[in-house]
Backbone as a ProteinNet text record, in pm:
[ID]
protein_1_A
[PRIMARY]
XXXXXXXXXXXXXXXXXXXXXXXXXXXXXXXXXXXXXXXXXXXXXXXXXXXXXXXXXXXXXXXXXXXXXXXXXXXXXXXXXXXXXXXXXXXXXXXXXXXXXXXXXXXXXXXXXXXXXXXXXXXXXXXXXXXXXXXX
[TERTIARY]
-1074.5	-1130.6	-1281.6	-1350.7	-1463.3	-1549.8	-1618.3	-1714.7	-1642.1	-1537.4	-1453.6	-1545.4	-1579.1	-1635.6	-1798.1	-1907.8	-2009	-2052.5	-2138.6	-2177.5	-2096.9	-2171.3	-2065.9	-1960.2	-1845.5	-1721.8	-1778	-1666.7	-1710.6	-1811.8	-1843.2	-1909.9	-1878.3	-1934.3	-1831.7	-1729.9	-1684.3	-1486.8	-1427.1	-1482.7	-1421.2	-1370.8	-1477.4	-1518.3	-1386.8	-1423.4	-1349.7	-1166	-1166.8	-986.3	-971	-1042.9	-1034.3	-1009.2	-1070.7	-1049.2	-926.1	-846.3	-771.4	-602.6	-682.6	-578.8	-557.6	-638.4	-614	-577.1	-592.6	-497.4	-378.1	-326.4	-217.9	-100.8	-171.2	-177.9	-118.8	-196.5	-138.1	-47.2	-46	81.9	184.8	188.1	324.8	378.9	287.4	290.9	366.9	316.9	342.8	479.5	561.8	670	771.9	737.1	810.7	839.4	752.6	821.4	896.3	869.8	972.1	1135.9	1113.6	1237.2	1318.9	1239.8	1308.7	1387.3	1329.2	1354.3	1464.6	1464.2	1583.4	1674.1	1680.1	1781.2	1861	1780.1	1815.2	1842.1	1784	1810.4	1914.2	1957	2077.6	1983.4	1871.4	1811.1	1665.8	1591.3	1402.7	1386.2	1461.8	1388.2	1448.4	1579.8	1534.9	1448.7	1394	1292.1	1173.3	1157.6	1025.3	1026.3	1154.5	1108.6	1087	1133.6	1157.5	1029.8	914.3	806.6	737.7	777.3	660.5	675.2	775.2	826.1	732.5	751.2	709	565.3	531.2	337.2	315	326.6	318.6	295.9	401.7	434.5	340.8	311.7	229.5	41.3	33	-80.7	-91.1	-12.3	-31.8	-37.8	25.4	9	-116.5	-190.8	-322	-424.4	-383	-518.8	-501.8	-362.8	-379.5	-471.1	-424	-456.7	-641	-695.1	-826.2	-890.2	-794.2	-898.9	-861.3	-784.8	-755.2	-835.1	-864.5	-932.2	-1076.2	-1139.3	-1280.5	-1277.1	-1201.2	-1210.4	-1221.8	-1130.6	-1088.7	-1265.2	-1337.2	-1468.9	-1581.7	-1553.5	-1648.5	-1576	-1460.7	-1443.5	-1466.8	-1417.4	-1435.4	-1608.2	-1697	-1806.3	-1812.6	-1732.8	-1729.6	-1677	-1788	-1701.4	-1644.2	-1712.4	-1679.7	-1550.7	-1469	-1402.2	-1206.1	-1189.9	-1039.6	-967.3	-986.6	-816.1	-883.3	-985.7	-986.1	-857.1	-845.5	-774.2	-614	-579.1	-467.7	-447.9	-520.7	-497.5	-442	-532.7	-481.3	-323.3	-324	-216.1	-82.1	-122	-18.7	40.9	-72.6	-46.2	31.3	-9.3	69.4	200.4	231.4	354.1	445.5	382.9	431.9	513.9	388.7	421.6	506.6	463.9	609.1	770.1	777.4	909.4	914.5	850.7	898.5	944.7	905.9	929.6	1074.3	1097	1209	1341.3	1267.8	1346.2	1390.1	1334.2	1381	1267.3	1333.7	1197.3	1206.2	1325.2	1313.2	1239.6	1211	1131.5	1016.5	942.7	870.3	729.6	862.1	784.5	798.8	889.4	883.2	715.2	742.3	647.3	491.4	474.8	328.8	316.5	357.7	376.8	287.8	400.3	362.4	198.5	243	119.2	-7.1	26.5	-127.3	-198.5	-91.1	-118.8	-175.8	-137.2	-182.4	-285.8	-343.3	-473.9	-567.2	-553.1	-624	-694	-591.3	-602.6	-692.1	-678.8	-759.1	-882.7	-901.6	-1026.8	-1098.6	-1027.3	-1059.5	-1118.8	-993	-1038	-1181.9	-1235.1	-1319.6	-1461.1	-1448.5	-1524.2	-1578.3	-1476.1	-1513.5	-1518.1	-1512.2	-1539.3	-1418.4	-1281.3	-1172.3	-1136.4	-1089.9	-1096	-915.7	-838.9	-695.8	-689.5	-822.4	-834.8	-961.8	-928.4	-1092.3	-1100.5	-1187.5	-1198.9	-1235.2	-1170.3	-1189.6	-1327.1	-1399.4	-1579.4	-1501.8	-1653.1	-1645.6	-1767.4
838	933.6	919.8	882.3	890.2	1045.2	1018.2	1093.6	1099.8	1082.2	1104	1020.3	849.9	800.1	832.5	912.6	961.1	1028.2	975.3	1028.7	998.4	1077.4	1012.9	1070.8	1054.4	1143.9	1251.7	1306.9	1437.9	1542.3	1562.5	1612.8	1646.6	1773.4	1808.1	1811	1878.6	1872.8	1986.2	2106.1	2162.7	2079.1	1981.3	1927.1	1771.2	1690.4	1581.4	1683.9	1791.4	1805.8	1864.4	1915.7	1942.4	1818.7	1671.4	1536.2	1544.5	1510.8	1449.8	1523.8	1675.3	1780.8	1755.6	1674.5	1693.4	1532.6	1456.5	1352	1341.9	1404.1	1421.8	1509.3	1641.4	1696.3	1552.4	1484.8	1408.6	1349.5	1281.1	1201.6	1234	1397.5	1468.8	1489.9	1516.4	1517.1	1378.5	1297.8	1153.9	1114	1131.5	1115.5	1229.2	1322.3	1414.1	1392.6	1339.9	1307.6	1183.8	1029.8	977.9	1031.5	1111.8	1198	1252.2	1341.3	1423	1330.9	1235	1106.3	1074.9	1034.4	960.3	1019	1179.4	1224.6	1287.2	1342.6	1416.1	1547	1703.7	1769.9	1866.2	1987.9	2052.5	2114.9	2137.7	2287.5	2249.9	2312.1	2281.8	2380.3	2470	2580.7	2499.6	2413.3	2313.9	2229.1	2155.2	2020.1	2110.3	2206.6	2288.9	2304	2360.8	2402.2	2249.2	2128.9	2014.6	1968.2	1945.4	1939.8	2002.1	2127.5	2200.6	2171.7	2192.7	2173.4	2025.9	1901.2	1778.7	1805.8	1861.4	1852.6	1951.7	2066.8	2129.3	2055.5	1998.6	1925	1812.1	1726.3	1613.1	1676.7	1801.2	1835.6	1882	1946.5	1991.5	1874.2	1788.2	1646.9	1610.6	1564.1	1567.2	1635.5	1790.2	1883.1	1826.4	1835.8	1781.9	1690.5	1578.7	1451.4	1469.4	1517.8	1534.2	1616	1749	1833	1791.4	1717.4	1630.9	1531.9	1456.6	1336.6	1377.7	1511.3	1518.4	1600.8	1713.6	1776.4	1595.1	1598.5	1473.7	1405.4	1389.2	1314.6	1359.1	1474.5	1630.1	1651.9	1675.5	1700	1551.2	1472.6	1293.9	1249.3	1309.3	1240.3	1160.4	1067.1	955.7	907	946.3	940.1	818.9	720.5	602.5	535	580.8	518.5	572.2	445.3	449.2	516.2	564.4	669.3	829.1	787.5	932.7	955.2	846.2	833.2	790.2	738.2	753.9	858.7	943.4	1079.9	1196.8	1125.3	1259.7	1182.1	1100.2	1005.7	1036.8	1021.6	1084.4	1232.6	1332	1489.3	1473.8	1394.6	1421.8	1402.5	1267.9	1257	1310.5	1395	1518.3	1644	1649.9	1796.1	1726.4	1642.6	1560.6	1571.7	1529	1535.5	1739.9	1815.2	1915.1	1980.7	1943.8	1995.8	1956.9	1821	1765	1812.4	1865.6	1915.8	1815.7	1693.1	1635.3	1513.8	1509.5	1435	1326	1232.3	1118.4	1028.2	1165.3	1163.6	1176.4	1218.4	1322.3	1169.5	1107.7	1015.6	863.1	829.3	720.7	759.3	858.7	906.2	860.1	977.6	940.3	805.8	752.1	571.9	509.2	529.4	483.2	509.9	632.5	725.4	657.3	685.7	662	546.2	410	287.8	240.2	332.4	269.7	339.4	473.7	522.8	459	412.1	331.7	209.2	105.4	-7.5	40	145.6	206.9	177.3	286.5	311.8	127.3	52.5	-67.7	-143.9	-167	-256.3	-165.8	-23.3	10.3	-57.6	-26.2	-129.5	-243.5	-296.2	-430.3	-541.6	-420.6	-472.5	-556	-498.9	-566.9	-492.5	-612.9	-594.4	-578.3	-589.5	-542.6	-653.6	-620.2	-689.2	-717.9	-825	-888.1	-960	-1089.8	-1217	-1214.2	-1354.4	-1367.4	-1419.4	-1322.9	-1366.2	-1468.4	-1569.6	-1706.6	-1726.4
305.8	215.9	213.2	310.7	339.4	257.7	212.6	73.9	-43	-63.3	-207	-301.5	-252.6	-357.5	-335.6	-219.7	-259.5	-398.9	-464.4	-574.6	-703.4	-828	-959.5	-1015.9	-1050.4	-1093.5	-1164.5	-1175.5	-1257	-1175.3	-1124.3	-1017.7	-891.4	-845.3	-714.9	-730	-819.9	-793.6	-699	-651.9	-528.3	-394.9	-396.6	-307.6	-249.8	-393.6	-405.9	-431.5	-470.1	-488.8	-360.6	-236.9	-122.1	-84.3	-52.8	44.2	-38.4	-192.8	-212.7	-149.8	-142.7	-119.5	40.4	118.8	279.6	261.3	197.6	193	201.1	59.8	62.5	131.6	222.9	345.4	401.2	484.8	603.9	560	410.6	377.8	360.9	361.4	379.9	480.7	570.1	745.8	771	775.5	824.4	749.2	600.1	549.7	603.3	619.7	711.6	814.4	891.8	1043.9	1020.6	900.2	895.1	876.2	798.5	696.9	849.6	920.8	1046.1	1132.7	1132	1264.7	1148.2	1071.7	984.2	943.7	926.6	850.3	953.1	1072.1	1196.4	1155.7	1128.2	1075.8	1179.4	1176.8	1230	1357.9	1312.4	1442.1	1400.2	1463.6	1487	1378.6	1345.7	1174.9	1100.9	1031	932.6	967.8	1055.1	1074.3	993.9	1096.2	1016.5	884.4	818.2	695.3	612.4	668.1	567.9	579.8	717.5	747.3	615	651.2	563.1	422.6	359.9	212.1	177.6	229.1	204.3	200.9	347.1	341.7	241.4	172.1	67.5	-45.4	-74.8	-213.4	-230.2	-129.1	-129.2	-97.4	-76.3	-86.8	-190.4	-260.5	-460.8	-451.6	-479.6	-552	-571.4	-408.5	-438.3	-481.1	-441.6	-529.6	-700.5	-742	-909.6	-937.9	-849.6	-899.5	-892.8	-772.2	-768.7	-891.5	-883.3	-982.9	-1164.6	-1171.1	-1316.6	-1300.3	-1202	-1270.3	-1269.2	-1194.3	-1190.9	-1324	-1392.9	-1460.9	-1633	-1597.9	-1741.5	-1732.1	-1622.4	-1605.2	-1685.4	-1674.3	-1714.3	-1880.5	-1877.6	-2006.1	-2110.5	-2118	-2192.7	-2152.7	-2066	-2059.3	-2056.3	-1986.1	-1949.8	-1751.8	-1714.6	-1512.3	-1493.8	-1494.6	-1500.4	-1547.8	-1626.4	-1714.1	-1660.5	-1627	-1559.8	-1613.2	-1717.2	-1757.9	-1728.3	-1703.6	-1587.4	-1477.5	-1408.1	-1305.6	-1342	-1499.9	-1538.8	-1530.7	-1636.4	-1676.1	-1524.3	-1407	-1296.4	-1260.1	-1216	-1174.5	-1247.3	-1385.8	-1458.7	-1470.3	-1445.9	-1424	-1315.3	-1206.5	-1065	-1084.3	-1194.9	-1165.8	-1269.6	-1321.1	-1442.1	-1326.7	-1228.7	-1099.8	-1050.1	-1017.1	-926.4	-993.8	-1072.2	-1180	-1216.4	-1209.4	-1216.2	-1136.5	-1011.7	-879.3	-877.1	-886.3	-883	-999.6	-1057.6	-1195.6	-1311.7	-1327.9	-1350.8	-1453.8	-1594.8	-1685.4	-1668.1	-1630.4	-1579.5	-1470	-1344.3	-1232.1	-1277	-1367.4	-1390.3	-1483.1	-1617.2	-1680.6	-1567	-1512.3	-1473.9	-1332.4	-1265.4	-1171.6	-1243.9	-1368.2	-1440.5	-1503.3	-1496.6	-1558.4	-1435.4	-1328.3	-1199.4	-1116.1	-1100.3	-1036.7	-1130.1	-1272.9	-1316.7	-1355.6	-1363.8	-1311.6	-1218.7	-1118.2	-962.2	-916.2	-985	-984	-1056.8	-1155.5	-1271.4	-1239.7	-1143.9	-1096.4	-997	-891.8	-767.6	-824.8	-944.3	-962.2	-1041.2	-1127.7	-1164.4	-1024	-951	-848.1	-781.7	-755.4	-716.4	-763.9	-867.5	-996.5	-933.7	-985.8	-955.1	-822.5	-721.2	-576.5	-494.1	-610.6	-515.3	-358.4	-287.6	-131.2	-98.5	-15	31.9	186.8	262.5	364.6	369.1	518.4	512.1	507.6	525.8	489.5	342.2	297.5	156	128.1	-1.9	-50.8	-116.3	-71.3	-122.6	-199.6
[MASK]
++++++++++++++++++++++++++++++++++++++++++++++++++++++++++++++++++++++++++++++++++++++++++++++++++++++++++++++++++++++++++++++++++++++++

């Protein structure tokens, strides 16, 4: 996501819910072709439509999550401040559970989702690493 973190939240949000929206683009792409390979569908027009359905859904996902957490930045006046990134995390997994039809999907999803955006944006903060040699 190279430029997503250029500049300060709340700002540019066409911009930042476009990267988050072509994110989640590929991550639908890429779970789809797991899904095709795994489920083996009947004919190449279901593969397609299951392709498409997934990269759809996982690209809303991300436009939400982008244009909620830049909007929540702008509206709370506060960019900086991690429940920005609850707050989108949690919308997503509100869309998510509706799509699915389902409030169980829907709250356990925004629990999830906006934990693990929260922590994103914390560990951003505070300079946590994933890989790499460990700072000493």
């Amino acid at each position: 996501m190279a430029g997503y973190w250029d500049g300060p939240e709340g700002e540019e949000c066409p911009r930042r819910t476009w990267l988050t929206t072509r994110v989640g683009a590929a991550a639908g792409l890429v779970g789809s072709a797991y899904r095709i390979i795994l489920l083996r569908p009947s004919s190449a027009l279901s593969a397609l439509q299951m392709a498409a359905a997934d990269s759809v859904t996982m690209a809303t996902l991300g436009a939400v999550f982008g244009l909620t957490t830049c909007l929540s930045a702008q509206i709370r006046e506060k960019p900086e401040d991690p429940l920005n990134y609850f707050i989108g995390g949690c919308t997503t997994g509100v869309v998510l559970g509706a799509r699915a039809r389902s409030y169980m999907t829907g709250t356990i999803a925004c629990l999830g989702f906006g934990a693990a955006a929260a922590l994103m944006k914390i560990g951003k903060q505070e300079g946590w690493r994933l890989t790499g040699p460990p700072r000493l």
